[in-house]
């Protein structure tokens, strides 16, 4: 079992410690991904959302301090989501998220897919800031493990209501993660 941070005031496990982050950052730099939007990854996220029926989908790369959505699909977006100050007071999906928000850091450290049909059913995950700040209630994600064995990040989908992802959802997210890893390898060979 991997070590995790512990907050004695809440008695809940927080973001897991990630000893592989420095090696991951090096690998992401070698690949030239993880710090800028990539149109092909936005297209992939759109297809992932359509395939799973989820309103939000991401291709997420994680460093020591943050998560970066190099591929992002949100409701009503037919193209890459633009970064910038929010024009309204409602939550807006951006490309950067703190490392201690969300569930992808758990997927990367565990190196296994994670299915949370209703995050509120899991005390370890229910207190995550994305529940209150963004209203996330359901998560499905799989790690992107490349040919070097590095867990680069994740592909994931989220929803603001519980979702019965089931075994089909798990198989879909794992299959699509493998597909994206193949695409990353093709990009690397073409570079």
PDB file of C-alpha atoms in Angstrom, residues 14-105:
ATOM      1  CA  UNK A  14      -5.703  12.931   1.625  1.00  0.00           C
ATOM      2  CA  UNK A  15      -3.775  13.012  -1.638  1.00  0.00           C
ATOM      3  CA  UNK A  16      -1.353  10.084  -1.776  1.00  0.00           C
ATOM      4  CA  UNK A  17       2.378  10.764  -1.648  1.00  0.00           C
ATOM      5  CA  UNK A  18       3.852  10.402  -5.111  1.00  0.00           C
ATOM      6  CA  UNK A  19       7.514   9.394  -5.079  1.00  0.00           C
ATOM      7  CA  UNK A  20       7.472   8.906  -8.874  1.00  0.00           C
ATOM      8  CA  UNK A  21       6.555  12.549  -9.634  1.00  0.00           C
ATOM      9  CA  UNK A  22      10.122  13.740 -10.435  1.00  0.00           C
ATOM     10  CA  UNK A  23      10.671  10.883 -12.906  1.00  0.00           C
ATOM     11  CA  UNK A  24       7.212  11.520 -14.389  1.00  0.00           C
ATOM     12  CA  UNK A  25       8.022  15.219 -14.931  1.00  0.00           C
ATOM     13  CA  UNK A  26      11.255  14.245 -16.703  1.00  0.00           C
ATOM     14  CA  UNK A  27       9.403  11.794 -18.939  1.00  0.00           C
ATOM     15  CA  UNK A  28       6.632  14.296 -19.745  1.00  0.00           C
ATOM     16  CA  UNK A  29       9.292  16.820 -20.784  1.00  0.00           C
ATOM     17  CA  UNK A  30      10.954  14.206 -23.004  1.00  0.00           C
ATOM     18  CA  UNK A  31       7.586  13.612 -24.662  1.00  0.00           C
ATOM     19  CA  UNK A  32       6.787  17.317 -24.919  1.00  0.00           C
ATOM     20  CA  UNK A  33       3.405  16.905 -23.248  1.00  0.00           C
ATOM     21  CA  UNK A  34       1.793  17.917 -19.998  1.00  0.00           C
ATOM     22  CA  UNK A  35       1.996  21.701 -20.014  1.00  0.00           C
ATOM     23  CA  UNK A  36       0.010  22.889 -23.040  1.00  0.00           C
ATOM     24  CA  UNK A  37      -3.306  22.017 -24.695  1.00  0.00           C
ATOM     25  CA  UNK A  38      -3.020  19.436 -27.469  1.00  0.00           C
ATOM     26  CA  UNK A  39      -5.846  19.547 -30.028  1.00  0.00           C
ATOM     27  CA  UNK A  40      -5.670  15.774 -30.632  1.00  0.00           C
ATOM     28  CA  UNK A  41      -6.077  15.208 -26.895  1.00  0.00           C
ATOM     29  CA  UNK A  42      -9.096  17.562 -26.837  1.00  0.00           C
ATOM     30  CA  UNK A  43     -10.556  15.465 -29.667  1.00  0.00           C
ATOM     31  CA  UNK A  44      -9.796  12.313 -27.676  1.00  0.00           C
ATOM     32  CA  UNK A  45     -11.517  13.775 -24.587  1.00  0.00           C
ATOM     33  CA  UNK A  46     -14.585  14.635 -26.703  1.00  0.00           C
ATOM     34  CA  UNK A  47     -14.735  11.059 -27.998  1.00  0.00           C
ATOM     35  CA  UNK A  48     -14.247   9.703 -24.465  1.00  0.00           C
ATOM     36  CA  UNK A  49     -17.181  11.792 -23.212  1.00  0.00           C
ATOM     37  CA  UNK A  50     -19.367  10.621 -26.096  1.00  0.00           C
ATOM     38  CA  UNK A  51     -18.397   6.969 -25.610  1.00  0.00           C
ATOM     39  CA  UNK A  52     -19.105   6.976 -21.868  1.00  0.00           C
ATOM     40  CA  UNK A  53     -22.016   9.412 -21.910  1.00  0.00           C
ATOM     41  CA  UNK A  54     -20.226  11.622 -19.375  1.00  0.00           C
ATOM     42  CA  UNK A  55     -20.467  15.418 -19.504  1.00  0.00           C
ATOM     43  CA  UNK A  56     -16.767  16.016 -18.721  1.00  0.00           C
ATOM     44  CA  UNK A  57     -13.687  14.143 -19.941  1.00  0.00           C
ATOM     45  CA  UNK A  58      -9.999  14.837 -19.462  1.00  0.00           C
ATOM     46  CA  UNK A  59      -6.526  13.748 -20.516  1.00  0.00           C
ATOM     47  CA  UNK A  60      -4.640  14.653 -17.371  1.00  0.00           C
ATOM     48  CA  UNK A  61      -0.897  14.859 -16.703  1.00  0.00           C
ATOM     49  CA  UNK A  62       0.312  15.270 -13.120  1.00  0.00           C
ATOM     50  CA  UNK A  63       3.514  16.793 -11.741  1.00  0.00           C
ATOM     51  CA  UNK A  64       4.608  17.424  -8.147  1.00  0.00           C
ATOM     52  CA  UNK A  65       2.235  20.348  -7.598  1.00  0.00           C
ATOM     53  CA  UNK A  66      -0.573  20.362 -10.145  1.00  0.00           C
ATOM     54  CA  UNK A  67      -2.641  18.529 -12.682  1.00  0.00           C
ATOM     55  CA  UNK A  68      -2.771  19.738 -16.279  1.00  0.00           C
ATOM     56  CA  UNK A  69      -5.608  18.801 -18.632  1.00  0.00           C
ATOM     57  CA  UNK A  70      -3.841  18.654 -22.009  1.00  0.00           C
ATOM     58  CA  UNK A  71      -7.105  17.234 -23.346  1.00  0.00           C
ATOM     59  CA  UNK A  72     -10.413  18.552 -22.070  1.00  0.00           C
ATOM     60  CA  UNK A  73     -14.062  18.252 -22.993  1.00  0.00           C
ATOM     61  CA  UNK A  74     -16.846  20.053 -21.136  1.00  0.00           C
ATOM     62  CA  UNK A  75     -20.586  20.386 -21.841  1.00  0.00           C
ATOM     63  CA  UNK A  76     -21.335  22.620 -24.791  1.00  0.00           C
ATOM     64  CA  UNK A  77     -17.735  22.815 -25.982  1.00  0.00           C
ATOM     65  CA  UNK A  78     -17.198  21.905 -29.612  1.00  0.00           C
ATOM     66  CA  UNK A  79     -13.565  22.946 -29.555  1.00  0.00           C
ATOM     67  CA  UNK A  80     -10.720  23.317 -27.069  1.00  0.00           C
ATOM     68  CA  UNK A  81     -11.802  24.922 -23.821  1.00  0.00           C
ATOM     69  CA  UNK A  82     -10.256  28.366 -23.500  1.00  0.00           C
ATOM     70  CA  UNK A  83      -8.426  29.408 -20.367  1.00  0.00           C
ATOM     71  CA  UNK A  84      -9.099  32.754 -18.838  1.00  0.00           C
ATOM     72  CA  UNK A  85     -10.862  34.473 -15.982  1.00  0.00           C
ATOM     73  CA  UNK A  86     -14.358  33.240 -15.309  1.00  0.00           C
ATOM     74  CA  UNK A  87     -17.025  35.594 -16.629  1.00  0.00           C
ATOM     75  CA  UNK A  88     -19.637  34.250 -14.218  1.00  0.00           C
ATOM     76  CA  UNK A  89     -19.721  33.147 -10.628  1.00  0.00           C
ATOM     77  CA  UNK A  90     -20.565  29.553 -11.589  1.00  0.00           C
ATOM     78  CA  UNK A  91     -17.775  26.949 -11.538  1.00  0.00           C
ATOM     79  CA  UNK A  92     -15.788  26.798 -14.759  1.00  0.00           C
ATOM     80  CA  UNK A  93     -13.626  23.947 -15.915  1.00  0.00           C
ATOM     81  CA  UNK A  94     -10.092  25.109 -16.584  1.00  0.00           C
ATOM     82  CA  UNK A  95      -6.974  23.258 -17.638  1.00  0.00           C
ATOM     83  CA  UNK A  96      -5.103  23.449 -14.324  1.00  0.00           C
ATOM     84  CA  UNK A  97      -6.108  21.896 -11.023  1.00  0.00           C
ATOM     85  CA  UNK A  98      -4.238  21.615  -7.741  1.00  0.00           C
ATOM     86  CA  UNK A  99      -2.680  18.224  -7.120  1.00  0.00           C
ATOM     87  CA  UNK A 100      -4.785  17.733  -3.985  1.00  0.00           C
ATOM     88  CA  UNK A 101      -8.071  18.170  -5.894  1.00  0.00           C
ATOM     89  CA  UNK A 102      -9.772  15.301  -7.657  1.00  0.00           C
ATOM     90  CA  UNK A 103      -9.104  11.600  -7.914  1.00  0.00           C
ATOM     91  CA  UNK A 104      -6.504  11.294 -10.681  1.00  0.00           C
ATOM     92  CA  UNK A 105      -3.530  11.474  -8.281  1.00  0.00           C
TER      93      UNK A 105
END
